[in-house]
Coordinates of C-alpha atoms in Angstrom, one line a residue:
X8 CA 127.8 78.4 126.0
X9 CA 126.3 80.8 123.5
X10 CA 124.5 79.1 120.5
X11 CA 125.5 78.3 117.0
X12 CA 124.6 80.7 114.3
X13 CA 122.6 78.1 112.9
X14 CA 120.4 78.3 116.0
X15 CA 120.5 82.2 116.6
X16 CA 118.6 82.4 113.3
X17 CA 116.2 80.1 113.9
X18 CA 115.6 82.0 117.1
X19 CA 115.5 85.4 115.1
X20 CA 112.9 84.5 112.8
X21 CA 111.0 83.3 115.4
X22 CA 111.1 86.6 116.6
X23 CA 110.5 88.4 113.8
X24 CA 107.3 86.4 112.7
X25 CA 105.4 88.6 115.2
X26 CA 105.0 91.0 112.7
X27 CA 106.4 89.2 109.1
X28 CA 105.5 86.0 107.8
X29 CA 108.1 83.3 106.9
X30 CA 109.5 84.4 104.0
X31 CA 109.7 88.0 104.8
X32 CA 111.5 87.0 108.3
X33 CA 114.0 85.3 106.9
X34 CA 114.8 87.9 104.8
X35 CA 115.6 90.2 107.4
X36 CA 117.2 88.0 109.2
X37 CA 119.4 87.8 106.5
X38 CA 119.8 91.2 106.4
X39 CA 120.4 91.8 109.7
X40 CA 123.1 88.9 110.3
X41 CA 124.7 90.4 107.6
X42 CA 125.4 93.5 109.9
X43 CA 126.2 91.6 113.0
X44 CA 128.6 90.0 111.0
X45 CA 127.8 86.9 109.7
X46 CA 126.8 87.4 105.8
X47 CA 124.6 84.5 103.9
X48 CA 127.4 83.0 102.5
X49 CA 128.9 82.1 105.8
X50 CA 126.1 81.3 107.5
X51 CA 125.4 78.5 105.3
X52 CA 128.4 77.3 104.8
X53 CA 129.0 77.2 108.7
X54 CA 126.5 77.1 110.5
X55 CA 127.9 75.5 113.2
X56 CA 129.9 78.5 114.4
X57 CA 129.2 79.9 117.9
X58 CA 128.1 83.3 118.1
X59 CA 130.3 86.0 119.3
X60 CA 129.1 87.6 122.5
X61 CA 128.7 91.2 120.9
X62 CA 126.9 89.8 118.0
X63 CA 124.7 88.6 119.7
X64 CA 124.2 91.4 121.8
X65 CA 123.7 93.9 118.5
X66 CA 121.3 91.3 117.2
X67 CA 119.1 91.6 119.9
X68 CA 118.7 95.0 120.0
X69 CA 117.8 95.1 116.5
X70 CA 115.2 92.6 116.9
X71 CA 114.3 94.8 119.9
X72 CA 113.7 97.4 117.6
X73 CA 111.9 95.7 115.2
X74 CA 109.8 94.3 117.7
X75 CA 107.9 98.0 117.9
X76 CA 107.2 97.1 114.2
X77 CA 110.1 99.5 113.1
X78 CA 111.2 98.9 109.6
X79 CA 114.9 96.6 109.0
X80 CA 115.8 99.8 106.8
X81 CA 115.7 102.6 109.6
X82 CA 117.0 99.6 112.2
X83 CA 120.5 99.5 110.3
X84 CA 120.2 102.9 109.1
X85 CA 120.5 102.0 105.4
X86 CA 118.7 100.5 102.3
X87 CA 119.5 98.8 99.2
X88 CA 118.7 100.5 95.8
X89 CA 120.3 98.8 92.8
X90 CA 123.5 98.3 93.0
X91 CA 124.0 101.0 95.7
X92 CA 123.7 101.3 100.1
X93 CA 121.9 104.5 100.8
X94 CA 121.6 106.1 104.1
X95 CA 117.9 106.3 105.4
X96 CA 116.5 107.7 108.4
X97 CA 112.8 108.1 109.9
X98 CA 112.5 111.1 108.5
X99 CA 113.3 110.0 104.9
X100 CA 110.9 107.3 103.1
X101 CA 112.8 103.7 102.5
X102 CA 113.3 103.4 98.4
X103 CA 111.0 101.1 96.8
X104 CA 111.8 98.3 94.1
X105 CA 108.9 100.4 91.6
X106 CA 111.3 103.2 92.0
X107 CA 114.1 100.7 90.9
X108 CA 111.7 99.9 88.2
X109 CA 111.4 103.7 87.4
X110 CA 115.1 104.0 87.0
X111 CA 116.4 101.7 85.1
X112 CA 112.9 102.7 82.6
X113 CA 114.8 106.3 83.1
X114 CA 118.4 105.2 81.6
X115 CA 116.1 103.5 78.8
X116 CA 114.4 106.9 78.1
X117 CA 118.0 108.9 78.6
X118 CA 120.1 106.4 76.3
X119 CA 117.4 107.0 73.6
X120 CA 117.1 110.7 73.4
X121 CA 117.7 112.3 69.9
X122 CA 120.5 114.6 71.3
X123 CA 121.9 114.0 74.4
X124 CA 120.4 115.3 77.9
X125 CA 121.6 118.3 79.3
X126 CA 119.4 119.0 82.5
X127 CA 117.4 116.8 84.5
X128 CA 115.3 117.5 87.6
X129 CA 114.5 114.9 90.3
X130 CA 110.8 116.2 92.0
X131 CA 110.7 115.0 95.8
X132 CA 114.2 113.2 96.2
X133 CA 113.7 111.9 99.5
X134 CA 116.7 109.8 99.7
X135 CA 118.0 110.8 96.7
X136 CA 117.9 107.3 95.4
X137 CA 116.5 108.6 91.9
X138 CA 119.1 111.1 91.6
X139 CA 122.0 109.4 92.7
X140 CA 121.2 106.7 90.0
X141 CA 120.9 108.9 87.2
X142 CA 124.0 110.8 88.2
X143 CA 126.0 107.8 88.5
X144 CA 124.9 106.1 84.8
X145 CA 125.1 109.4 83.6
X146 CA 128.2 111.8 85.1
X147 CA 127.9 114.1 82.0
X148 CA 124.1 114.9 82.6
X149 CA 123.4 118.1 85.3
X150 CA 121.3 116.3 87.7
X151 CA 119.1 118.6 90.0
X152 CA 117.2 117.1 92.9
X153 CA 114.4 119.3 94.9
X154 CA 112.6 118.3 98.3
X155 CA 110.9 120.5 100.6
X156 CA 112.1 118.7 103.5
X157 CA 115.3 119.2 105.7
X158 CA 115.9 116.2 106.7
X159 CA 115.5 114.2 103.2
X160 CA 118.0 117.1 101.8
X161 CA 120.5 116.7 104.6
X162 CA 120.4 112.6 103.8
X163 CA 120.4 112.8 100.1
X164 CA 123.3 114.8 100.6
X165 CA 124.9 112.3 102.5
X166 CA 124.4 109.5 100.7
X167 CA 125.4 112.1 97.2
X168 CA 129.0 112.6 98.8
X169 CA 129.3 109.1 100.0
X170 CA 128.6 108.2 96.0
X171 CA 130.7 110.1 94.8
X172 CA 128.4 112.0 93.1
X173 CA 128.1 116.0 92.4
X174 CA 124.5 116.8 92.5
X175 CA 122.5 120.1 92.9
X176 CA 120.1 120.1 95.7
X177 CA 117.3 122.6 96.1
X178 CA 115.1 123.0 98.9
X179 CA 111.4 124.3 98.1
X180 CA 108.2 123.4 97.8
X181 CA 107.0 122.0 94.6
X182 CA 103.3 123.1 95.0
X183 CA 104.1 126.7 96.6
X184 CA 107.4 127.7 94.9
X185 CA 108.4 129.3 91.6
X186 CA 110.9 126.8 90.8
X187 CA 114.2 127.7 88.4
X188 CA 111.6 129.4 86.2
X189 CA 114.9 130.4 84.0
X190 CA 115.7 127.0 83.6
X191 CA 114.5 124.3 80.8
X192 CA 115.0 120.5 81.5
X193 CA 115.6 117.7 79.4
X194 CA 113.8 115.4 81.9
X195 CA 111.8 115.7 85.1
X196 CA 111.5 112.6 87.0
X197 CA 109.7 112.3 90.1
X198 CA 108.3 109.5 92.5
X199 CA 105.6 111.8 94.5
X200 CA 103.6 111.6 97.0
X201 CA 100.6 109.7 96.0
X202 CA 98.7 108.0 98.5
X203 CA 95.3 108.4 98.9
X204 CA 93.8 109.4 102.3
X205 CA 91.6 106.3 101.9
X206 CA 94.3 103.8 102.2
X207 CA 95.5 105.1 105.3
X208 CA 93.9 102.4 107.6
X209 CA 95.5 99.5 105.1
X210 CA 98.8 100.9 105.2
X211 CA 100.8 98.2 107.0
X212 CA 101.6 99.0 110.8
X213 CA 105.8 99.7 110.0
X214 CA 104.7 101.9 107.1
X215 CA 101.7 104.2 108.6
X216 CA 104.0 103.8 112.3
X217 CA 107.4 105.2 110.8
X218 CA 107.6 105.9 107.6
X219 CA 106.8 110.4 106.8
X220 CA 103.4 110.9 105.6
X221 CA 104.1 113.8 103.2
X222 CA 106.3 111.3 101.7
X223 CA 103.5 109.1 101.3
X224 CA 99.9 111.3 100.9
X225 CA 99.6 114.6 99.1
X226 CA 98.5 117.6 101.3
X227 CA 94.6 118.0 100.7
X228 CA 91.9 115.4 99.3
X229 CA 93.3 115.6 96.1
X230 CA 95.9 112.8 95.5
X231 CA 96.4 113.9 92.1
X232 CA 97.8 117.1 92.8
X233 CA 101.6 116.4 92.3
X234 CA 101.2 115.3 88.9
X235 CA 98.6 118.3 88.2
X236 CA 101.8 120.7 89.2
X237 CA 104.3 118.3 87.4
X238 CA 102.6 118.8 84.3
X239 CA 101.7 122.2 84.8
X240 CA 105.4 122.9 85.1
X241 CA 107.2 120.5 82.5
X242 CA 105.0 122.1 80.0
X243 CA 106.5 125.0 80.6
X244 CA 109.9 124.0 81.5
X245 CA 110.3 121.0 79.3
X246 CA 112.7 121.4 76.9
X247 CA 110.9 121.0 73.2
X248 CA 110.3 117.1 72.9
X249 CA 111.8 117.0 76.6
X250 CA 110.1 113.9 78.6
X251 CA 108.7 112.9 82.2
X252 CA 108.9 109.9 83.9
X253 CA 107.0 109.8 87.0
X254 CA 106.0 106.7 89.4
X255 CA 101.8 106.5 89.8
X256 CA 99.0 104.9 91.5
X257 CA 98.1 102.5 89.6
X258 CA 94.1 102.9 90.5
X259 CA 94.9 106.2 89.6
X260 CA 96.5 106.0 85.4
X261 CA 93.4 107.2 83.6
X262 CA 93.1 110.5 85.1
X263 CA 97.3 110.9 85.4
X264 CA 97.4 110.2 82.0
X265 CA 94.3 112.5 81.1
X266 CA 96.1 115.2 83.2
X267 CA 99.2 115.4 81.2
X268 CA 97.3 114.8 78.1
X269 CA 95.3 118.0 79.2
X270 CA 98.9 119.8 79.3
X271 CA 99.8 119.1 75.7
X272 CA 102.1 116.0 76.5
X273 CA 102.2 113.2 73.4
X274 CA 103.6 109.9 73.0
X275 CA 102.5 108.9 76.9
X276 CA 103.0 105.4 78.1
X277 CA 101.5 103.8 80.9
X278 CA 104.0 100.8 82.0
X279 CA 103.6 98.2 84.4
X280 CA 105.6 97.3 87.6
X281 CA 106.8 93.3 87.9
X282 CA 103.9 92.8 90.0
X283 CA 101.6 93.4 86.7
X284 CA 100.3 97.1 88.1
X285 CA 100.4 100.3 85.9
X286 CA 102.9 102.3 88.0
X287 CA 104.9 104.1 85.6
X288 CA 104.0 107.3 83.1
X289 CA 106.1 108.2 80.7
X290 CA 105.4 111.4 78.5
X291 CA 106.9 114.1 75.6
X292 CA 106.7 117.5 75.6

């Protein structure tokens, strides 16, 4: 007789502590019982259930999967981002809860504009979680979103339509590219790449395994050279008093902040994450 779902659990953290401790393996398991059908919910309430056949079969090869140290979000194919299920793949970096925390700063920084936003530019959409959540809060608003890769574009797309949302993508490359030098935004927001080289060897094995490294580290040994271009760039297509929000390193918010300063940006914030580390910039044109 197959087990209970009580005791297929049990067994999956089990598992899953190979590479996650406690608490993180019983949030994936969570996660994926949720997919095998069996949400939270249920499998408290009744745990005594025996486990359908094909369940168990799909949870096994998930915890197969993980078992190579692949991340829960590319196992299922999706991630969570606010209050939305976006499509990732391997070739597209898994949303972060600082780039929640850069959001919802965002709608702050929209809701509190003098006149209302016209244009806003997402740099380096990935999944197009930034996007998506500005375009939803605000349908009104033109949202653009640029990456330079394929496969991020052909995702964000995805997960645009799936949302219901009408977004402009544009592929280019932000540090090669003349990009919409006719156009002037009310915002640029952007969570770039900004890894150093250094912290390579400490990224954790799922992240440095699977995860796209031009998602993660800048090209060269300069890991400030997104927001060099960012700046370079809103200060000339910034509307007049138009802002930036952009996610940081936190080792790195002197020198981001004396790089937009450099550029004629005012008002600049440096805001922490929940964790207590500065992560966010926020600056006026």
């Amino acid at each position: 007789m197959n087990k209970n779902i009580a005791e297929l659990f049990k067994d999956a953290v089990k598992s899953l502590n190979q590479n996650y401790d406690d608490r993180e393996s019983e949030q994936i398991a969570y996660i994926l019982f949720e997919e095998i059908g069996y949400n939270k919910h249920f499998l408290l309430t009744n745990p005594e259930t025996i486990a359908e056949e094909k369940s168990i079969n799909r949870l096994n090869s998930f915890l197969t999967e993980m078992s190579k140290g692949r991340p829960v979000q590319y196992v299922i194919g999706k991630a969570y981002f606010l209050d939305f299920i976006l499509e990732v793949s391997e070739g597209v970096l898994i949303p972060r809860p600082e780039t929640e925390e850069l959001v919802v700063k965002a709608y702050s920084v929209i809701e509190n504009f003098p006149e209302k936003p016209q244009k806003i530019l997402d740099v380096g959409t990935g999944s197009g979680c930034i996007a998506i959540s500005l375009k939803h809060k605000f349908p009104d608003i033109e949202v653009t979103a640029l990456d330079n890769s394929t496969d991020a574009l052909n995702i964000a797309k995805k997960n645009a339509k799936k949302l219901g949302v009408d977004i402009h993508f544009l592929q280019a490359d932000f540090l090669e590219d003349e990009i919409a030098s006719d156009v002037y935004w009310d915002l640029i927001v952007s969570n770039p790449p900004y890894v150093k080289k250094s912290e390579m060897e400490g990224l954790e094995k799922h992240v440095r395994d699977f995860e796209p490294m031009p998602a993660l580290f800048p090209p060269g040994e300069d890991a400030c050279i997104f927001y060099r271009n960012i700046a370079a760039y809103g200060a000339k297509q910034l509307t007049e008093k138009g802002k930036v929000i952009v996610e940081i390193h936190p080792d790195l918010h002197k020198e981001i902040k004396e790089i937009f300063e450099a550029k004629g940006f005012k008002k600049i914030e440096i805001l922490k994450d929940f964790s207590g580390r500065k992560r966010i910039l926020v600056g006026e044109r």
